[in-house]
Short mmCIF file of C-alpha atoms in Angstrom, two decimals:
data_model
loop_
_atom_site.label_atom_id
_atom_site.label_comp_id
_atom_site.label_asym_id
_atom_site.label_seq_id
_atom_site.Cartn_x
_atom_site.Cartn_y
_atom_site.Cartn_z
CA MET A 1 -54.01 -29.44 0.65
CA PRO A 2 -52.51 -26.70 3.07
CA TYR A 3 -49.05 -25.49 1.89
CA MET A 4 -47.69 -26.82 5.43
CA GLN A 5 -48.72 -30.16 4.76
CA MET A 6 -46.93 -30.77 1.29
CA THR A 7 -44.10 -33.05 1.59
CA GLU A 8 -40.64 -32.22 0.00
CA GLU A 9 -41.38 -35.02 -2.43
CA GLN A 10 -44.34 -33.47 -3.65
CA PHE A 11 -42.24 -30.32 -4.21
CA LYS A 12 -39.67 -31.97 -6.07
CA VAL A 13 -40.92 -34.82 -8.41
CA PRO A 14 -42.39 -32.62 -11.28
CA VAL A 15 -39.30 -30.51 -11.16
CA LEU A 16 -36.88 -33.19 -11.25
CA LYS A 17 -38.76 -35.06 -14.22
CA ASN A 18 -38.58 -31.90 -16.18
CA VAL A 19 -34.60 -31.32 -15.57
CA ILE A 20 -34.30 -34.99 -16.26
CA TYR A 21 -36.14 -34.82 -19.41
CA ALA A 22 -34.25 -31.93 -20.31
CA LEU A 23 -30.95 -33.28 -19.92
CA ARG A 24 -32.02 -36.65 -21.56
CA LEU A 25 -32.76 -34.43 -24.67
CA VAL A 26 -29.67 -32.61 -25.13
CA TRP A 27 -27.60 -35.99 -24.33
CA GLN A 28 -29.70 -37.59 -27.41
CA THR A 29 -28.92 -34.34 -29.66
CA ASP A 30 -25.49 -33.31 -28.77
CA LYS A 31 -23.42 -35.15 -26.12
CA ARG A 32 -20.12 -33.03 -26.61
CA LEU A 33 -22.25 -29.80 -26.23
CA LEU A 34 -23.31 -30.93 -22.73
CA ILE A 35 -20.16 -32.98 -21.53
CA GLY A 36 -18.16 -29.67 -22.57
CA TYR A 37 -20.20 -27.41 -20.63
CA LEU A 38 -20.59 -29.58 -17.82
CA LEU A 39 -16.75 -29.76 -17.74
CA GLN A 40 -16.38 -25.92 -18.31
CA GLU A 41 -18.86 -25.26 -15.50
CA GLY A 42 -17.33 -27.60 -13.17
CA LEU A 43 -13.71 -26.60 -13.39
CA TYR A 44 -14.55 -22.77 -13.22
CA ALA A 45 -16.64 -23.56 -9.79
CA VAL A 46 -13.80 -25.50 -8.21
CA PHE A 47 -11.26 -22.56 -8.89
CA SER A 48 -13.36 -19.79 -7.93
CA ARG A 49 -14.72 -21.12 -5.06
CA TYR A 50 -11.12 -21.75 -3.40
CA LEU A 51 -9.73 -18.56 -4.68
CA GLN A 52 -9.74 -16.89 -1.54
CA ASN A 53 -8.47 -19.77 0.54
CA ILE A 54 -5.68 -20.27 -1.92
CA LEU A 55 -4.65 -16.68 -1.52
CA PHE A 56 -4.88 -17.03 2.28
CA LEU A 57 -2.50 -20.04 2.23
CA LYS A 58 0.18 -18.16 0.03
CA ILE A 59 -0.03 -15.31 2.68
CA LEU A 60 0.71 -17.76 5.53
CA LEU A 61 3.24 -19.71 3.46
CA ASP A 62 5.05 -16.37 2.98
CA VAL A 63 5.15 -15.38 6.60
CA ILE A 64 6.27 -18.65 7.93
CA THR A 65 9.22 -19.08 5.36
CA GLY A 66 10.02 -15.62 5.78
CA SER A 67 9.97 -14.96 1.88
CA GLY A 68 8.97 -11.79 0.33
CA ASP A 69 9.33 -8.27 1.87
CA PHE A 70 6.89 -5.96 3.93
CA ARG A 71 5.39 -4.45 1.02
CA THR A 72 4.58 -7.81 -0.50
CA TYR A 73 2.64 -8.94 2.74
CA VAL A 74 0.61 -5.66 2.68
CA GLY A 75 -0.30 -5.96 -0.96
CA GLU A 76 -1.26 -9.57 -0.66
CA LEU A 77 -3.36 -8.94 2.68
CA ALA A 78 -4.98 -6.02 0.97
CA ALA A 79 -6.05 -8.22 -1.80
CA PHE A 80 -7.48 -10.90 0.22
CA ALA A 81 -9.07 -8.34 2.42
CA LEU A 82 -10.99 -6.95 -0.79
CA LEU A 83 -11.92 -10.31 -2.13
CA ALA A 84 -13.35 -10.84 1.44
CA LEU A 85 -15.18 -7.56 1.64
CA VAL A 86 -16.76 -7.12 -1.90
CA VAL A 87 -20.47 -8.68 -1.75
CA LYS A 88 -20.99 -11.30 -4.65
CA VAL A 89 -24.43 -11.33 -5.94
CA ALA A 90 -26.22 -13.78 -8.27
CA MET A 91 -29.24 -12.64 -10.28
CA ILE A 92 -31.50 -15.42 -11.27
CA GLY A 93 -35.09 -15.22 -13.22
CA HIS A 94 -34.58 -12.76 -16.21
CA LYS A 95 -34.14 -13.75 -20.05
CA ASP A 96 -31.29 -12.07 -21.05
CA PHE A 97 -28.63 -9.37 -20.35
CA PRO A 98 -28.14 -6.69 -21.62
CA SER A 99 -31.67 -6.59 -22.70
CA ARG A 100 -34.72 -4.20 -22.89
CA SER A 101 -37.30 -7.21 -24.15
CA GLY A 102 -39.43 -7.01 -20.74
CA GLY A 103 -39.89 -5.07 -17.50
CA VAL A 104 -37.74 -7.80 -15.51
CA GLU A 105 -34.86 -7.73 -17.93
CA VAL A 106 -34.51 -3.63 -18.04
CA MET A 107 -34.74 -3.68 -14.02
CA VAL A 108 -32.24 -6.56 -13.41
CA GLY A 109 -29.84 -4.80 -16.17
CA GLY A 110 -29.82 -1.47 -14.48
CA LEU A 111 -29.50 -2.97 -11.03
CA ALA A 112 -26.56 -4.72 -11.92
CA ARG A 113 -24.94 -2.25 -13.74
CA SER A 114 -25.45 0.07 -10.70
CA LEU A 115 -24.44 -2.26 -8.22
CA VAL A 116 -21.11 -2.93 -9.86
CA GLU A 117 -20.67 0.72 -9.78
CA ARG A 118 -20.96 0.78 -6.26
CA GLY A 119 -18.33 -1.80 -5.87
CA TYR A 120 -20.23 -5.11 -5.79
CA ASP A 121 -19.50 -8.25 -7.96
CA VAL A 122 -22.51 -9.15 -9.71
CA THR A 123 -23.16 -12.23 -11.88
CA VAL A 124 -26.38 -12.75 -13.98
CA TYR A 125 -27.77 -15.97 -15.47
CA ASN A 126 -29.07 -15.63 -18.85
CA ARG A 127 -31.42 -18.31 -20.47
CA GLY A 128 -30.08 -20.48 -23.56
CA LEU A 129 -26.61 -21.48 -24.47
CA GLU A 130 -25.06 -19.87 -27.54
CA LYS A 131 -22.09 -20.83 -29.32
CA HIS A 132 -18.94 -19.21 -27.98
CA HIS A 133 -20.92 -16.60 -26.31
CA ASN A 134 -21.83 -17.96 -22.77
CA VAL A 135 -19.53 -16.50 -20.51
CA TYR A 136 -18.67 -12.63 -20.94
CA ASP A 137 -18.54 -9.34 -19.02
CA VAL A 138 -20.56 -6.31 -19.98
CA ASP A 139 -19.88 -3.07 -17.75
CA GLY A 140 -18.39 -4.94 -15.29
CA VAL A 141 -21.36 -7.56 -14.90
CA HIS A 142 -20.63 -11.22 -15.35
CA ALA A 143 -22.95 -12.96 -17.50
CA ARG A 144 -23.33 -16.55 -17.64
CA ARG A 145 -25.87 -18.47 -20.02
CA VAL A 146 -27.55 -21.60 -18.69
CA PHE A 147 -29.01 -24.30 -20.58
CA THR A 148 -32.70 -24.42 -20.98
CA LEU A 149 -35.45 -25.68 -23.45
CA GLN A 150 -37.25 -23.10 -25.77
CA LYS A 151 -40.55 -24.69 -25.00
CA PRO A 152 -42.39 -21.92 -22.82
CA ALA A 153 -43.90 -24.43 -20.25
CA LEU A 154 -40.36 -25.39 -19.41
CA ASN A 155 -38.14 -22.53 -20.44
CA ALA A 156 -37.92 -21.00 -16.87
CA THR A 157 -38.18 -24.19 -14.81
CA ILE A 158 -34.92 -25.75 -16.28
CA TYR A 159 -33.37 -22.79 -16.74
CA SER A 160 -33.75 -21.50 -12.75
CA PHE A 161 -32.80 -24.88 -11.74
CA LEU A 162 -29.48 -25.19 -13.75
CA ALA A 163 -28.72 -21.77 -12.65
CA THR A 164 -29.15 -22.29 -8.95
CA PHE A 165 -27.34 -25.51 -9.05
CA ASP A 166 -24.30 -23.58 -10.89
CA ALA A 167 -24.50 -20.86 -8.32
CA LEU A 168 -24.36 -22.96 -5.26
CA PHE A 169 -20.88 -23.65 -5.99
CA ARG A 170 -19.56 -20.31 -6.95
CA GLY A 171 -19.27 -18.50 -3.47
CA PHE A 172 -22.11 -15.94 -3.80
CA ASP A 173 -23.04 -14.03 -0.75
CA VAL A 174 -26.50 -13.58 -2.13
CA ILE A 175 -28.57 -15.45 -4.78
CA HIS A 176 -31.42 -12.90 -5.99
CA TYR A 177 -34.38 -14.27 -7.63
CA HIS A 178 -36.38 -12.16 -9.86
CA ALA A 179 -40.11 -13.11 -10.29
CA ILE A 180 -41.97 -16.21 -8.56
CA GLY A 181 -41.93 -18.63 -11.61
CA PRO A 182 -38.06 -18.92 -11.25
CA SER A 183 -38.05 -18.57 -7.60
CA VAL A 184 -39.08 -22.51 -6.85
CA PRO A 185 -35.56 -23.55 -6.59
CA LEU A 186 -34.92 -20.72 -3.88
CA LEU A 187 -35.82 -23.74 -1.63
CA ILE A 188 -32.76 -25.69 -2.59
CA ALA A 189 -30.27 -22.73 -2.13
CA LYS A 190 -31.76 -22.22 1.35
CA LEU A 191 -31.19 -26.21 2.13
CA PHE A 192 -27.49 -25.39 1.36
CA GLY A 193 -27.20 -22.41 3.64
CA LYS A 194 -27.21 -19.69 0.93
CA HIS A 195 -28.74 -15.92 1.54
CA THR A 196 -31.65 -15.33 -0.53
CA VAL A 197 -33.75 -12.39 -1.92
CA CYS A 198 -36.72 -12.43 -4.33
CA THR A 199 -38.39 -9.71 -5.86
CA VAL A 200 -41.79 -10.03 -6.87
CA HIS A 201 -42.08 -8.64 -10.05
CA GLY A 202 -46.11 -9.25 -10.29
CA LEU A 203 -48.38 -12.19 -9.65
CA ASN A 204 -47.32 -14.03 -12.88
CA TRP A 205 -50.25 -16.75 -12.31
CA LYS A 206 -52.99 -14.15 -12.91
CA VAL A 207 -51.60 -13.81 -16.26
CA ASP A 208 -54.10 -15.21 -19.18
CA LYS A 209 -51.24 -17.22 -21.27
CA TRP A 210 -50.24 -19.06 -18.13
CA ARG A 211 -52.73 -21.99 -17.26
CA GLY A 212 -52.97 -25.28 -15.74
CA PHE A 213 -49.46 -26.56 -14.81
CA ALA A 214 -47.77 -23.23 -15.50
CA SER A 215 -50.17 -21.27 -13.09
CA ARG A 216 -49.76 -23.83 -10.35
CA TYR A 217 -46.17 -24.03 -10.71
CA MET A 218 -46.04 -20.03 -10.50
CA LYS A 219 -48.23 -20.26 -7.13
CA LEU A 220 -45.73 -22.97 -5.76
CA GLY A 221 -42.82 -20.41 -6.15
CA GLU A 222 -44.89 -17.72 -4.67
CA ARG A 223 -45.23 -19.89 -1.62
CA ILE A 224 -41.67 -21.02 -1.46
CA ALA A 225 -40.62 -17.13 -1.85
CA ALA A 226 -42.95 -15.89 1.06
CA LYS A 227 -41.95 -18.88 3.42
CA TYR A 228 -38.09 -19.31 2.50
CA ALA A 229 -36.73 -16.10 1.43
CA ASP A 230 -34.43 -14.25 3.74
CA ASP A 231 -36.11 -11.10 2.41
CA LEU A 232 -39.01 -10.52 0.00
CA VAL A 233 -39.33 -7.40 -2.01
CA VAL A 234 -42.27 -6.14 -3.76
CA LEU A 235 -42.83 -3.46 -6.27
CA SER A 236 -46.64 -2.28 -5.09
CA GLU A 237 -48.55 -1.65 -2.36
CA THR A 238 -51.08 -4.25 -3.61
CA GLU A 239 -48.67 -6.67 -3.49
CA TRP A 240 -47.33 -5.62 -0.09
CA ASN A 241 -50.83 -6.07 1.16
CA TYR A 242 -51.19 -9.38 -0.66
CA PHE A 243 -48.30 -11.26 0.86
CA LEU A 244 -49.23 -9.91 4.43
CA GLN A 245 -52.79 -11.20 4.21
CA LYS A 246 -52.11 -14.53 2.30
CA TYR A 247 -48.86 -15.49 4.34
CA ASP A 248 -48.52 -13.03 7.06
CA ARG A 249 -45.23 -12.14 5.55
CA ALA A 250 -43.98 -8.64 5.92
CA SER A 251 -42.18 -7.86 2.73
CA ILE A 252 -40.17 -4.92 1.62
CA LEU A 253 -41.65 -2.13 -0.62
CA ILE A 254 -38.94 -1.27 -3.26
CA PRO A 255 -40.70 0.31 -6.11
CA ASN A 256 -39.07 0.15 -9.59
CA ALA A 257 -37.19 3.23 -10.72
CA ILE A 258 -35.71 5.08 -13.71
CA ARG A 259 -32.76 7.40 -14.64
CA PHE A 260 -34.29 10.59 -15.88
CA TYR A 261 -33.26 12.08 -19.09
CA GLU A 262 -34.01 15.50 -21.13
CA LYS A 263 -36.90 15.65 -23.40
CA ARG A 264 -35.79 14.92 -26.94
CA PRO A 265 -36.72 16.63 -30.14
CA CYS A 266 -38.68 14.84 -32.95
CA ASN A 267 -35.78 13.97 -35.51
CA LEU A 268 -34.93 10.27 -35.62
CA ILE A 269 -38.58 9.19 -35.43
CA ARG A 270 -39.69 11.53 -38.23
CA GLU A 271 -37.12 10.06 -40.58
CA LYS A 272 -37.72 6.58 -39.93
CA TYR A 273 -41.56 6.39 -38.66
CA GLY A 274 -42.86 9.76 -40.43
CA LEU A 275 -43.97 10.88 -36.75
CA GLU A 276 -44.50 14.29 -35.75
CA GLN A 277 -44.72 15.64 -32.22
CA GLY A 278 -48.15 15.08 -30.38
CA GLU A 279 -49.53 13.50 -33.26
CA TYR A 280 -49.46 9.95 -32.20
CA ILE A 281 -50.71 7.46 -29.35
CA LEU A 282 -47.82 5.35 -27.84
CA TYR A 283 -47.60 1.77 -26.34
CA VAL A 284 -44.33 0.48 -25.25
CA GLY A 285 -44.09 -3.22 -23.86
CA ARG A 286 -44.45 -6.89 -24.79
CA ILE A 287 -47.05 -7.80 -27.44
CA SER A 288 -48.60 -10.49 -25.04
CA PRO A 289 -51.86 -11.03 -23.82
CA GLU A 290 -51.63 -9.80 -20.27
CA LYS A 291 -50.41 -6.43 -21.73
CA GLY A 292 -53.98 -5.98 -23.36
CA THR A 293 -52.38 -4.99 -26.69
CA MET A 294 -55.15 -6.56 -28.76
CA ASP A 295 -57.38 -4.58 -26.38
CA LEU A 296 -55.47 -1.40 -27.38
CA VAL A 297 -55.66 -2.10 -31.17
CA GLU A 298 -59.36 -2.76 -30.97
CA GLY A 299 -60.23 0.04 -28.98
CA TYR A 300 -57.97 2.26 -31.19
CA ARG A 301 -59.87 1.15 -34.34
CA LYS A 302 -63.09 2.03 -32.59
CA ALA A 303 -62.17 5.39 -31.76
CA LYS A 304 -62.67 8.26 -33.66
CA THR A 305 -59.02 10.11 -33.69
CA GLU A 306 -56.76 11.21 -36.30
CA LYS A 307 -53.74 10.32 -34.12
CA LYS A 308 -51.41 7.45 -35.31
CA LEU A 309 -50.88 4.36 -33.23
CA VAL A 310 -47.62 3.33 -32.42
CA LEU A 311 -46.84 -0.12 -30.90
CA VAL A 312 -43.26 -0.38 -29.49
CA GLY A 313 -42.24 -3.93 -28.37
CA PRO A 314 -40.48 -7.11 -29.46
CA LEU A 315 -42.45 -9.16 -32.45
CA ASP A 316 -42.16 -12.97 -31.67
CA ASP A 317 -43.62 -15.83 -33.25
CA SER A 318 -46.09 -16.41 -30.72
CA GLU A 319 -49.91 -16.81 -31.86
CA TYR A 320 -51.05 -13.74 -30.07
CA CYS A 321 -48.46 -11.51 -31.60
CA ARG A 322 -49.23 -12.74 -34.94
CA ALA A 323 -52.64 -12.12 -34.64
CA VAL A 324 -52.03 -8.31 -33.13
CA GLN A 325 -49.94 -7.92 -36.60
CA GLN A 326 -52.54 -9.36 -38.79
CA LEU A 327 -55.05 -6.85 -37.13
CA ALA A 328 -52.58 -3.89 -37.39
CA GLN A 329 -51.94 -4.75 -41.04
CA ASN A 330 -55.59 -3.51 -41.83
CA ASP A 331 -54.93 -0.24 -40.50
CA PRO A 332 -52.31 2.19 -42.24
CA ASN A 333 -52.46 4.44 -39.13
CA ILE A 334 -50.97 1.46 -37.05
CA ILE A 335 -47.19 1.31 -36.58
CA MET A 336 -45.17 -1.64 -35.32
CA THR A 337 -41.92 -0.64 -34.62
CA ASP A 338 -40.33 -4.16 -33.28
CA TYR A 339 -37.65 -3.70 -30.52
CA VAL A 340 -36.65 -0.06 -30.13
CA VAL A 341 -33.89 1.26 -27.65
CA GLY A 342 -31.54 4.55 -26.90
CA ASP A 343 -32.38 7.64 -28.77
CA PRO A 344 -35.24 6.71 -31.18
CA LEU A 345 -37.11 5.38 -27.70
CA LYS A 346 -36.52 8.49 -25.96
CA GLU A 347 -37.61 10.54 -28.87
CA LEU A 348 -40.86 8.43 -28.96
CA TYR A 349 -41.57 8.85 -25.16
CA SER A 350 -40.97 12.65 -25.64
CA ASN A 351 -42.97 13.56 -28.52
CA CYS A 352 -46.22 11.35 -28.08
CA GLY A 353 -49.71 12.79 -27.75
CA LEU A 354 -50.92 10.16 -25.23
CA PHE A 355 -49.08 7.17 -23.69
CA VAL A 356 -51.32 4.16 -23.07
CA LEU A 357 -50.59 1.24 -21.01
CA PRO A 358 -53.86 -1.44 -21.34
CA SER A 359 -52.29 -4.12 -19.16
CA HIS A 360 -54.58 -6.76 -17.50
CA THR A 361 -51.95 -7.49 -14.69
CA GLU A 362 -48.62 -5.69 -13.83
CA GLY A 363 -46.13 -5.59 -11.12
CA LEU A 364 -44.83 -1.80 -11.59
CA SER A 365 -44.41 -0.87 -15.06
CA LEU A 366 -41.29 0.77 -16.03
CA SER A 367 -42.61 1.81 -19.37
CA LEU A 368 -45.30 3.67 -17.48
CA LEU A 369 -42.84 5.50 -15.15
CA GLU A 370 -40.75 6.41 -18.21
CA GLY A 371 -43.94 8.06 -19.87
CA LEU A 372 -44.57 9.85 -16.70
CA SER A 373 -41.20 11.22 -16.14
CA ILE A 374 -41.16 12.82 -19.37
CA GLY A 375 -44.25 14.58 -18.81
CA ALA A 376 -46.63 12.59 -21.12
CA ARG A 377 -50.25 12.25 -20.67
CA CYS A 378 -50.96 8.91 -19.62
CA LEU A 379 -53.94 6.51 -20.00
CA VAL A 380 -53.79 3.13 -17.96
CA SER A 381 -56.09 0.27 -17.48
CA ASP A 382 -57.97 0.83 -14.15
CA ILE A 383 -55.95 -1.72 -12.10
CA PRO A 384 -54.39 -0.86 -8.65
CA GLU A 385 -50.79 -1.75 -10.04
CA ASN A 386 -51.19 1.08 -12.55
CA THR A 387 -53.60 3.93 -10.87
CA VAL A 388 -51.37 3.89 -7.62
CA VAL A 389 -48.45 4.58 -9.89
CA THR A 390 -50.37 7.59 -11.89
CA ASP A 391 -52.13 9.06 -8.72
CA ILE A 392 -53.73 12.11 -9.71
CA TYR A 393 -51.53 12.31 -12.81
CA GLY A 394 -53.26 10.12 -15.51
CA ALA A 395 -56.67 8.95 -16.85
CA ALA A 396 -57.89 5.18 -16.42
CA PHE A 397 -60.56 3.06 -18.42
CA THR A 398 -62.06 -0.60 -17.48
CA PRO A 399 -59.74 -3.15 -18.14
CA GLU A 400 -60.58 -5.41 -21.19
CA ASP A 401 -63.40 -3.12 -22.09
CA THR A 402 -62.40 -1.87 -26.01
CA ASP A 403 -65.52 0.37 -25.88
CA ASP A 404 -64.55 1.99 -22.79
CA LEU A 405 -61.16 2.35 -24.13
CA ALA A 406 -62.13 3.70 -27.50
CA ARG A 407 -64.03 6.42 -25.47
CA ALA A 408 -61.24 7.19 -22.92
CA LEU A 409 -59.18 7.39 -26.31
CA GLU A 410 -61.17 10.19 -28.08
CA ARG A 411 -61.39 12.04 -24.50
CA GLU A 412 -57.79 12.26 -23.79
CA CYS A 413 -56.67 12.88 -27.16
CA ALA A 414 -59.15 15.70 -27.55
CA GLN A 415 -57.92 17.47 -24.45
CA GLU A 416 -54.82 19.75 -24.01
CA TYR A 417 -52.56 18.88 -21.10
CA PRO A 418 -51.50 21.97 -19.39
CA ASP A 419 -47.68 22.66 -19.03
CA ALA A 420 -48.19 23.33 -15.37
CA MET A 421 -49.66 19.74 -14.89
CA ARG A 422 -46.89 18.43 -17.10
CA GLN A 423 -44.12 19.92 -14.68
CA GLN A 424 -45.75 18.88 -11.60
CA GLN A 425 -46.07 15.26 -12.99
CA ILE A 426 -42.59 15.34 -13.77
CA GLU A 427 -41.55 16.48 -10.17
CA TYR A 428 -43.75 13.88 -8.69
CA VAL A 429 -41.79 10.93 -10.41
CA HIS A 430 -38.60 12.59 -9.41
CA THR A 431 -39.87 12.84 -5.48
CA ASN A 432 -41.04 9.18 -5.61
CA PHE A 433 -39.28 6.93 -7.80
CA GLU A 434 -35.70 8.09 -7.87
CA TYR A 435 -33.14 5.30 -8.88
CA ASP A 436 -30.47 5.98 -6.29
CA VAL A 437 -32.90 5.76 -3.73
CA MET A 438 -33.95 2.22 -4.97
CA LEU A 439 -30.09 1.11 -5.09
CA ASP A 440 -29.93 2.36 -1.61
CA ARG A 441 -32.75 -0.04 -0.39
CA TYR A 442 -31.57 -2.80 -2.25
CA GLU A 443 -27.95 -2.32 -0.73
CA GLU A 444 -29.71 -2.39 2.89
CA VAL A 445 -31.60 -5.93 1.95
CA TYR A 446 -28.21 -7.48 0.77
CA HIS A 447 -26.45 -6.28 4.03
CA HIS A 448 -29.14 -7.71 6.09
CA VAL A 449 -29.53 -10.93 4.60
CA VAL A 450 -25.81 -11.42 4.84
CA GLY A 451 -25.82 -10.50 8.56
CA ASN A 452 -24.03 -7.36 8.50
CA PRO A 453 -24.45 -5.91 12.06
CA LEU A 454 -23.55 -1.98 10.97
CA THR A 455 -26.42 -2.03 8.80
CA ALA A 456 -30.02 -1.52 9.89
CA MET A 457 -32.79 -3.86 8.91
CA PRO A 458 -34.64 -2.12 5.91
CA SER A 459 -38.06 -1.08 6.71
CA THR A 460 -41.16 -3.22 6.00
CA LEU A 461 -43.54 -0.35 6.27
CA LYS A 462 -45.09 1.24 3.18
CA LYS A 463 -43.51 4.56 2.43
CA GLU A 464 -46.48 7.23 1.49
CA LYS A 465 -45.89 9.05 -1.94
CA VAL A 466 -45.37 12.81 -2.08
CA LEU A 467 -47.56 14.72 -4.36
CA VAL A 468 -46.72 17.78 -6.07
CA GLY A 469 -49.24 20.46 -6.79
CA THR A 470 -52.91 19.74 -7.53
CA LYS A 471 -54.59 18.41 -10.14
CA ALA A 472 -55.46 21.44 -12.90
#
């Protein structure tokens, strides 16, 4: 059935069933937790929503009754003006904050912190309640945890709807949805007159692990975002063309960006993992089917190379992750580090002999940008989302072909990477993926959707990348 012919009832029925099912489960397991949570959230929403109105009434009462002096009036008016001018943004779609568990989490965390530094009031909605730790601040960013089920098929669905219902009554100027799955309740936000932005972090319905209902649900989120979001942001030219051709929707191209750092010597990782500069192949990302982690392990075991393989990513309890761990245990040259952040991660990037990204589908990989930015030699699966980023500064292999991957590993590990090429690569990333430029673009988007007449509409045209030098 064409999208335009679907009724609102057809949109809502499966989602409402899931929400009711979730609430019933909580009611049966812990009534006090649910009642306490709803009371806490409700009272906070009432008070925060009318804070500006209360302050305005106090100023008006002071003027009418003649109480207070000129300095008091000026101070109260200044406070009221600041409350009115600060743009309040809610972010929905990531799993946790602060976190580096995935590209969406890294991007949301960096964007939220940076916007706060620029004077925005940002609230991020995290998935899942924790005892005594459901409302907190980190680096000026307000974090609020929302109940959801841990079952993968319902996790994002329940969370995104409950987060949206909460955000409707907190006076946010913009509700910013991240990823297409959590964007289904964007339609409800629009019905309540809210300004909305959706950033598409990849066409997730293509991912191997999402099939059946989950895949159809993500396609529904994609259609809702394309039709109803005030501004639709994409990370790659491939997605820009996709939405234009399929939905006749001109999206806004804002590639992911990273903050740069100096190359680190091999100290911490030598002590912890026994690694030496240039003597290992590095993968950083989730251990999941769409990332092609199993392909990399199988391709590495077929390849003839003396370099070790280091897999950096959270080790969860999924069947796929357990299978990768079991296969890796049979090879002493494969190291699975689990979750790594901070200086050890920077050292891993700085000293790898080769960075590999074997993903089947992508949005715009932050780990790939981090590898390129430090001057690492890069090998990626030959999909547009990867090769558009690497351009002339990386090699490619056929996706899901472990034999071709093995040959590529042998070839890339055997060749030296010229220092001049490394420097050109670093300059290329600095030129095309500058963090402050990304922030400027998102500020344009926010002011555009709230109707700020002083801010020009963000360009929907694709920006050509700037190459630095020529390939050696």
